[in-house]
Short mmCIF file of C-alpha atoms in Angstrom, two decimals:
data_model
loop_
_atom_site.label_atom_id
_atom_site.label_comp_id
_atom_site.label_asym_id
_atom_site.label_seq_id
_atom_site.Cartn_x
_atom_site.Cartn_y
_atom_site.Cartn_z
CA SER A 1 -4.25 8.00 1.12
CA MET A 2 -1.04 9.33 0.87
CA LEU A 3 0.19 7.79 4.19
CA THR A 4 -1.49 4.35 2.66
CA GLY A 5 0.45 4.51 -0.24
CA LEU A 6 3.53 5.96 1.59
CA MET A 7 3.68 2.86 4.04
CA TYR A 8 2.55 0.54 1.21
CA HIS A 9 5.59 1.40 -1.13
CA ARG A 10 7.97 2.18 1.51
CA PRO A 11 9.92 4.76 -1.25
CA GLU A 12 13.69 5.60 -0.71
CA ASP A 13 12.88 9.16 -1.20
CA PRO A 14 9.50 9.71 0.84
CA LEU A 15 9.41 13.46 0.15
CA ALA A 16 9.52 13.18 -3.56
CA PHE A 17 6.61 10.36 -3.06
CA LEU A 18 4.41 12.60 -1.24
CA GLU A 19 5.42 15.51 -3.57
CA SER A 20 3.98 13.50 -6.61
CA CYS A 21 1.27 12.76 -4.55
CA LEU A 22 0.27 16.19 -4.19
CA GLN A 23 1.02 16.89 -7.83
CA LYS A 24 -1.60 13.59 -8.41
CA THR A 25 -3.96 15.18 -6.09
CA ARG A 26 -4.03 18.60 -8.12
CA ASP A 27 -4.22 16.61 -11.32
CA LEU A 28 -7.25 14.82 -10.31
CA GLY A 29 -9.13 17.76 -9.17
CA GLY A 30 -8.42 18.17 -5.51
CA PRO A 31 -8.70 16.12 -2.03
CA GLU A 32 -12.31 15.26 -2.43
CA CYS A 33 -11.23 13.15 -5.47
CA VAL A 34 -8.97 11.05 -3.90
CA ALA A 35 -9.90 7.59 -2.48
CA TRP A 36 -7.80 5.80 0.20
CA ASP A 37 -6.17 3.75 -2.26
CA THR A 38 -5.37 6.32 -5.35
CA PHE A 39 -1.54 5.96 -4.19
CA ILE A 40 -1.52 2.15 -4.30
CA THR A 41 -0.28 0.89 -7.33
CA PRO A 42 -0.11 -3.03 -7.93
CA ASP A 43 3.84 -2.89 -9.05
CA ARG A 44 4.71 -4.83 -6.15
CA LYS A 45 5.12 -8.72 -6.09
CA PRO A 46 2.30 -10.43 -4.41
CA LEU A 47 3.06 -12.80 -1.54
CA PRO A 48 2.76 -16.41 -2.63
CA PRO A 49 -0.39 -18.16 -1.50
CA ILE A 50 -0.52 -20.18 1.65
CA THR A 51 -0.92 -23.67 1.44
CA PRO A 52 -3.51 -25.60 3.59
CA ALA A 53 -0.36 -27.38 5.57
CA GLN A 54 0.83 -23.83 6.06
CA GLY A 55 -2.24 -22.23 7.34
CA LYS A 56 -2.39 -25.09 10.17
CA LYS A 57 -1.81 -23.63 13.66
CA ALA A 58 0.47 -26.39 15.83
CA PRO A 59 -1.61 -27.89 18.57
CA CYS A 60 -1.07 -26.10 21.92
CA LYS A 61 1.06 -27.75 24.62
CA LEU A 62 -0.25 -26.72 28.00
#
């Protein structure tokens, strides 16, 4: 869960991020209370949707 959050957020200070994750784990009651997505927060801007024209592949040329 911590590594998932680390890869998702890519913080400038990864050690501080991991320390805050450890503290949150303690606050939640221990590792058994942590889900895989506990440290992912939806504060990042989502990618725009793919339009049907963008989603189509170009024909292969053999």
